[in-house]
Coordinates of C-alpha atoms in Angstrom, one line a residue:
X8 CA -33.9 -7.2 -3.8
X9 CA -33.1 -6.9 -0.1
X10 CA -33.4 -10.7 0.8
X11 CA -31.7 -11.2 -2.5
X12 CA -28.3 -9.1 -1.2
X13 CA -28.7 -10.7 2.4
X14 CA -28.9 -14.1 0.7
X15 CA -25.5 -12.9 -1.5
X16 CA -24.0 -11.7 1.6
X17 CA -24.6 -14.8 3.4
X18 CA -23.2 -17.0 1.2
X19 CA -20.7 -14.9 0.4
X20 CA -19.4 -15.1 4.1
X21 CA -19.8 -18.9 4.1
X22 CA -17.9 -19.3 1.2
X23 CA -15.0 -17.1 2.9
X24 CA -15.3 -18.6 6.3
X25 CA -15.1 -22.6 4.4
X26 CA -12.5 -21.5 1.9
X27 CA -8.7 -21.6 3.0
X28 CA -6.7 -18.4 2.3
X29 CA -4.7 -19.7 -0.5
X30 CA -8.0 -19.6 -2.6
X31 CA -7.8 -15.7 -2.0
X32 CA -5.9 -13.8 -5.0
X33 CA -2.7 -12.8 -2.7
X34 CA -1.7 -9.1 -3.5
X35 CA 1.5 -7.2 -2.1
X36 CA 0.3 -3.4 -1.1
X37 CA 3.1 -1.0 -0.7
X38 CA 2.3 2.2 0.9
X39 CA 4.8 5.1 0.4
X40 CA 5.4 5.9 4.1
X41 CA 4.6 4.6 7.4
X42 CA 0.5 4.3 7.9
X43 CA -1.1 7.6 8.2
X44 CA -4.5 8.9 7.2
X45 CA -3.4 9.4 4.0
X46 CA -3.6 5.9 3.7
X47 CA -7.8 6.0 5.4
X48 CA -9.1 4.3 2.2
X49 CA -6.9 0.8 2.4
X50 CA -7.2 0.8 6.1
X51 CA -11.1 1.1 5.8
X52 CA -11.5 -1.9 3.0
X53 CA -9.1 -4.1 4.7
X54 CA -10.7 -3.7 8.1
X55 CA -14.3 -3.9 7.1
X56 CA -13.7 -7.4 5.0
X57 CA -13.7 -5.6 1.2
X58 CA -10.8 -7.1 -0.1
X59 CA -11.9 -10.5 1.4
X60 CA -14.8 -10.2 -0.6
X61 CA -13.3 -8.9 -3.8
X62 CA -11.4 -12.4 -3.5
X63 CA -8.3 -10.7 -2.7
X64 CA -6.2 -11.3 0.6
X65 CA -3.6 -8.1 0.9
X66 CA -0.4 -7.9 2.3
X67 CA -0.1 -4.1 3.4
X68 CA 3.8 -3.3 4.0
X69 CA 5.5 -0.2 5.2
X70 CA 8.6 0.7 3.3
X71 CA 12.0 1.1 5.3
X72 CA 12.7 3.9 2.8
X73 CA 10.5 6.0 0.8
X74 CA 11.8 5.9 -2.5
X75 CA 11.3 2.1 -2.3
X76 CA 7.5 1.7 -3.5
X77 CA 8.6 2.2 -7.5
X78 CA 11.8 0.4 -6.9
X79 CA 9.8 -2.6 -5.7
X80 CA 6.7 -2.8 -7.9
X81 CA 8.7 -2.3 -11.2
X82 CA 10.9 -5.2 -9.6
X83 CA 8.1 -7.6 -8.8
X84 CA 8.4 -7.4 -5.0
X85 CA 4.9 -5.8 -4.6
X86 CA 1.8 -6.2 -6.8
X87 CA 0.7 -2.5 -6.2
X88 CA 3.0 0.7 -4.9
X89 CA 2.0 3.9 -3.1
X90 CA 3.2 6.1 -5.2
X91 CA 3.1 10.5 -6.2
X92 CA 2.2 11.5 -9.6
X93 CA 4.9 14.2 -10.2
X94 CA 7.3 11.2 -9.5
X95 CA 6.0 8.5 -11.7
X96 CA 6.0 11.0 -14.9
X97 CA 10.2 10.9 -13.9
X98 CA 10.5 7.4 -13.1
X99 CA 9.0 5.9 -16.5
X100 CA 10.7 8.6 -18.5
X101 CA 13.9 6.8 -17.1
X102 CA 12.7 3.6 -18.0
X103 CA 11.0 2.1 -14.7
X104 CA 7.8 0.0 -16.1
X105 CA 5.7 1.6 -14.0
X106 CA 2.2 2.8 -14.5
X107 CA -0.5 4.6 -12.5
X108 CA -3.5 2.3 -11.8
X109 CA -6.0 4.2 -9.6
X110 CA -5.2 7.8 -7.2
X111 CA -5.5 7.6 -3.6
X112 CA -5.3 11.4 -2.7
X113 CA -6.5 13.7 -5.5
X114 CA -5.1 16.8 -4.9
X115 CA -1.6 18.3 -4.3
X116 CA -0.7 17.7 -0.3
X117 CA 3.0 19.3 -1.2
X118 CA 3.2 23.0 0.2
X119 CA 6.0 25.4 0.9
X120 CA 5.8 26.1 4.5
X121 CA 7.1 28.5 6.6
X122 CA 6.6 29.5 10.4
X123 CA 2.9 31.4 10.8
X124 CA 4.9 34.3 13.0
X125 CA 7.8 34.0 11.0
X126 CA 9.1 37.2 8.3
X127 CA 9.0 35.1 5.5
X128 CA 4.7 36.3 4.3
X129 CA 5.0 36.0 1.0
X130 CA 7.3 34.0 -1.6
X131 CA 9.2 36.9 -2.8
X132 CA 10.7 36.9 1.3
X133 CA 12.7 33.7 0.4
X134 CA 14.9 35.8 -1.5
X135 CA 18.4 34.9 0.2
X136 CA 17.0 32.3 2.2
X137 CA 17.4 28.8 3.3
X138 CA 14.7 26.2 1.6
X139 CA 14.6 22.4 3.2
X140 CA 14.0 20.0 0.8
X141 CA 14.2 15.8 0.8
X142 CA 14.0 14.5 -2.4
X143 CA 15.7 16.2 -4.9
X144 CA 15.3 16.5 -8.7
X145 CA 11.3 16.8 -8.9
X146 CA 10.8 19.0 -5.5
X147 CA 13.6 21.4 -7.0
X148 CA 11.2 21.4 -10.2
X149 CA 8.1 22.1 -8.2
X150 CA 9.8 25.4 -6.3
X151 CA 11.4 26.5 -9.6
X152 CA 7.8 27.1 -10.5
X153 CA 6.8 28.6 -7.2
X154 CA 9.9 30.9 -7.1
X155 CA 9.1 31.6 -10.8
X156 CA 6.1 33.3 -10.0
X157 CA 7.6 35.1 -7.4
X158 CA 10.4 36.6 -9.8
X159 CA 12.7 34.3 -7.7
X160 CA 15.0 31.5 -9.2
X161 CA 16.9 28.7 -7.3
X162 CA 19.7 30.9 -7.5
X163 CA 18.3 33.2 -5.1
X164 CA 17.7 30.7 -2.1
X165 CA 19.9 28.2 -1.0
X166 CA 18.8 24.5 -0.6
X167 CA 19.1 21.9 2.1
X168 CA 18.7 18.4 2.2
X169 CA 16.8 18.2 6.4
X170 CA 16.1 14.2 5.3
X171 CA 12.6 14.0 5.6
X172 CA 12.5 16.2 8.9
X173 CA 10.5 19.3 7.5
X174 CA 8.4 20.3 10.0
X175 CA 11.3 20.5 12.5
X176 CA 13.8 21.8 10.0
X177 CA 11.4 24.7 10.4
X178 CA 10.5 25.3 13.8
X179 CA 14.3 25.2 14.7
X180 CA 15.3 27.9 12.7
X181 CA 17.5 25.5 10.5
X182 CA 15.7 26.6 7.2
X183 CA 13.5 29.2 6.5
X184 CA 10.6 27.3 4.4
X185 CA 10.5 23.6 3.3
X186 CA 9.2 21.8 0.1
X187 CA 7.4 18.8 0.4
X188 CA 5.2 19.3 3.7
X189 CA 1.8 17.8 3.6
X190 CA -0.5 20.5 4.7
X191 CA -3.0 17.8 6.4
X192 CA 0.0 16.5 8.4
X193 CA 3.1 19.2 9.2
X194 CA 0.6 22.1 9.8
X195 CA -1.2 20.3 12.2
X196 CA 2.1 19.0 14.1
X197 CA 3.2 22.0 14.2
X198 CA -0.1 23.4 15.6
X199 CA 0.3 20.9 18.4
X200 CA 3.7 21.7 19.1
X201 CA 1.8 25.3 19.5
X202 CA 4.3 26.6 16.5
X203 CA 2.2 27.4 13.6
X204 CA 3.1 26.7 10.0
X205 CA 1.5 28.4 6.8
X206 CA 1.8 26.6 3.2
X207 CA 2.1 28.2 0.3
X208 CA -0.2 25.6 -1.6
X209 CA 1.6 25.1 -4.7
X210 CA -1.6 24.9 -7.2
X211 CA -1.8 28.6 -6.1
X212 CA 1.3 29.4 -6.8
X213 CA 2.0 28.5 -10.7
X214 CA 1.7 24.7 -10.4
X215 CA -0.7 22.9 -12.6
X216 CA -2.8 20.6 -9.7
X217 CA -2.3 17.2 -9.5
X218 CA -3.0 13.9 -7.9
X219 CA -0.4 13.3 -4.6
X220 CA -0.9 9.9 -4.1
X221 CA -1.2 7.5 -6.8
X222 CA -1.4 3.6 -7.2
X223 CA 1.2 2.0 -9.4
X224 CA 1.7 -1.2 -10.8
X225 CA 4.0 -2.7 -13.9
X226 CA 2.5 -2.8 -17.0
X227 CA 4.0 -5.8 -17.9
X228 CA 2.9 -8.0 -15.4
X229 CA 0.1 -6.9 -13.8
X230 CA -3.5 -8.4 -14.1
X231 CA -6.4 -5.6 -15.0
X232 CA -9.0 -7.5 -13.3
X233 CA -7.2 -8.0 -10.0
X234 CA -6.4 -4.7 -9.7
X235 CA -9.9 -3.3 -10.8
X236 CA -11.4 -5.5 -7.7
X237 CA -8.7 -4.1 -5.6
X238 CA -9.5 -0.7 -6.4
X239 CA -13.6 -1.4 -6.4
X240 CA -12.7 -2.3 -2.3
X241 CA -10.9 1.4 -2.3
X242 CA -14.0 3.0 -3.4
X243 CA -16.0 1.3 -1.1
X244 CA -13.6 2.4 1.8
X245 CA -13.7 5.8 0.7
X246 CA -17.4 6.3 0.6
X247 CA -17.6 4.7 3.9
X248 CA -15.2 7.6 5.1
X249 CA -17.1 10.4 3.1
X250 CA -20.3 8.9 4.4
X251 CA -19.0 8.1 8.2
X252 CA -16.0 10.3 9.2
X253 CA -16.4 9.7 12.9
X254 CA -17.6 5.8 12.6
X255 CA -14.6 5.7 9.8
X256 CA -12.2 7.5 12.3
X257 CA -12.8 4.7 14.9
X258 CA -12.0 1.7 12.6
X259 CA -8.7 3.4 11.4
X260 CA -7.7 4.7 15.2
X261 CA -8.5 1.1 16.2
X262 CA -6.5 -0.9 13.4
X263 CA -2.9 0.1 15.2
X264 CA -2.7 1.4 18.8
X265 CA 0.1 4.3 17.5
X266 CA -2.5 5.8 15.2
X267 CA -4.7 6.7 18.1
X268 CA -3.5 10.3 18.7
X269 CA -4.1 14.1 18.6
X270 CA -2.2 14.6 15.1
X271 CA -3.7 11.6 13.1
X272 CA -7.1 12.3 14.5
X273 CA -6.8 16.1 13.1
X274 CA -5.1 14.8 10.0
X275 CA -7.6 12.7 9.3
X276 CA -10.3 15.2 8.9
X277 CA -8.2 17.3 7.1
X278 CA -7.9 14.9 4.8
X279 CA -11.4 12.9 3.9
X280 CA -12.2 15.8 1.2
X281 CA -8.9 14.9 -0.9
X282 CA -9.9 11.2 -1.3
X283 CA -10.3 10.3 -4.8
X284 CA -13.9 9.8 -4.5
X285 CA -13.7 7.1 -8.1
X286 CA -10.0 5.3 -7.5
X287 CA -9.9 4.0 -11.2
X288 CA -10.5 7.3 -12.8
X289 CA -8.5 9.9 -13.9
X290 CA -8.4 13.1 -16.4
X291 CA -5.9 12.4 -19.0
X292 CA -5.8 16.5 -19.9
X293 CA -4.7 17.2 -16.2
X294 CA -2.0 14.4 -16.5
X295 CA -1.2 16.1 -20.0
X296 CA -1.0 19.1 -18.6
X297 CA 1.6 18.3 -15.8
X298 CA 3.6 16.3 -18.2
X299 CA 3.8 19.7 -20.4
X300 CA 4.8 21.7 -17.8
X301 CA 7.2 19.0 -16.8
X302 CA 8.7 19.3 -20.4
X303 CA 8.4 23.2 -20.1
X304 CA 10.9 23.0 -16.6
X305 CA 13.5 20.3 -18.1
X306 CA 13.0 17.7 -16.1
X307 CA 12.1 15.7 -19.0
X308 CA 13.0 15.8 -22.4
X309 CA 9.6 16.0 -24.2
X310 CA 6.2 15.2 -23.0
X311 CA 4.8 12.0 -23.9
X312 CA 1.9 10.4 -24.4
X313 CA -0.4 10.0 -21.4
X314 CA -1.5 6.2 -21.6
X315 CA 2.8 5.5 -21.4
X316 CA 2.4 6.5 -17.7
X317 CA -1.6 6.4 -16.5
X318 CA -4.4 4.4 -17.5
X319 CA -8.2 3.0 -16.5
X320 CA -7.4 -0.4 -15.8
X321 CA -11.7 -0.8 -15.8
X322 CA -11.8 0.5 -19.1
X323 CA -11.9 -1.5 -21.9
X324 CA -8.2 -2.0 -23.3
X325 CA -7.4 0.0 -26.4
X326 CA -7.3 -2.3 -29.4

């Protein structure tokens, strides 16, 4: 069995070394921000030769805006997007053919943070306050629920758009919390800047949980099979970074000079245990479920069906 996978191997890197690149299945990968450990998975399988031996050559871009991953794979300008899960259910409820594919990072990131020394201990505080924010419509629907619990409505904070500076918004006094940190990354900059954060983690405070980073792809035009070997590479990359954190750290530090530093290093352990350790499957009662409460905040009109907005592109198609 051994010889047999060395022989595979072999010819496997003969065949890739004798082929030209065109013969490789060319794929456009979006992410949904600059690259990060968030990201640990595609780094991984691209550095270690997985989508090369999937038959796939991948084009990895960084977006000059975030909101641009749906825009551009519903479009046709990338194969496969980066995308978040309480996003899509919006975007295909206003008609974008878009459609998760595989998750990335399987739990919320999102988290109301404050300042660790700051008066604001517990949600209730924010009465009166300022929240930061970047992306409006679904973040407003995430802290309705958050201030909800609280007794609070949006009524009783004001908002402010900081444009994607949260962690600073905070720090400087500008805001008193933000929506839409990611605890692996804005708690430890903050720590760094030696001005500790604390989050609020939203699936404790009346959220259902959910998956933060998502794969997307249009339904109309995508092929199943491609993306199922694409997403066969993922798993492979994050096993290898379950398996070998520190060996795994080393190939991602060492892919880009800028990601060799004190925040990605602590961000990247923070965030191996949120990997979606299976990429291609998902629980269609939690998608339900968000999709509900969705419905339930009116940010949709009614909750559909969950194969309109996820599937298993390795299942077998429904007939």
């Amino acid at each position: 069995m051994l010889r047999s996978s060395a022989l595979s191997a072999a010819l496997a890197a003969l065949a890739l070394s004798a082929a030209p690149a065109a013969a490789q299945e060319k794929l456009t990968l979006v992410l949904d921000w600059f690259v990060n450990p968030d990201h640990g998975p595609i780094v991984v399988a691209q550095e270690k030769g997985w989508f090369a031996e999937e038959g796939l050559e991948v084009e990895i871009v960084a977006p000059a805006d975030p909101s641009d991953p749906p825009k551009m794979t519903a479009a046709g300008r990338a194969d496969i997007g980066v995308g978040y899960q309480p996003q899509l259910h919006l975007q295909v409820h206003e008609g974008l053919p878009l459609v998760r594919v595989g998750t990335l990072v399987a739990t919320p990131l999102n988290c109301l943070l404050v300042m660790a020394d700051g008066p604001i201990r517990e949600v209730a505080d924010l009465k009166g306050g300022k929240i930061g924010y970047s992306v409006a419509g679904v973040e407003e629907a995430l802290l309705t629920a958050v201030l909800g619990k609280a007794g609070l409505t949006l009524d009783d904070v004001e908002l402010v758009n900081v444009n994607w500076s949260l962690s600073p918004a905070v720090m400087s006094g500008q805001v008193d919390a933000v929506i839409g940190a990611f605890r692996n990354f804005e708690l430890n900059q903050m720590e760094i800047e030696g001005r500790p954060g604390k989050c609020f983690y939203l699936e404790e405070e009346g959220l259902p949980a959910y998956d933060e980073l998502i794969f997307l792809a249009n339904p109309q035009t995508m092929d199943r099979e491609v993306i199922a070997r694409f997403l066969h590479a993922i798993e492979r990359g994050t096993q290898f970074i379950v398996n070998h954190p520190q060996e795994s750290w080393e190939i991602f530090a060492g892919s880009s000079a800028e990601l060799r530093d004190e925040l990605n290093e602590k961000a990247w352990a923070d965030t191996i245990p949120r990997f979606a350790l299976r990429p291609a499957a998902f629980s269609a009662g939690r998608w339900a479920t968000f999709e509900a409460f969705l419905a339930e905040a009116g940010l949709i009109d009614e909750a559909w069906p969950v194969e309109r907005f996820a599937i298993d592109v390795t299942a077998a198609p429904a007939e």
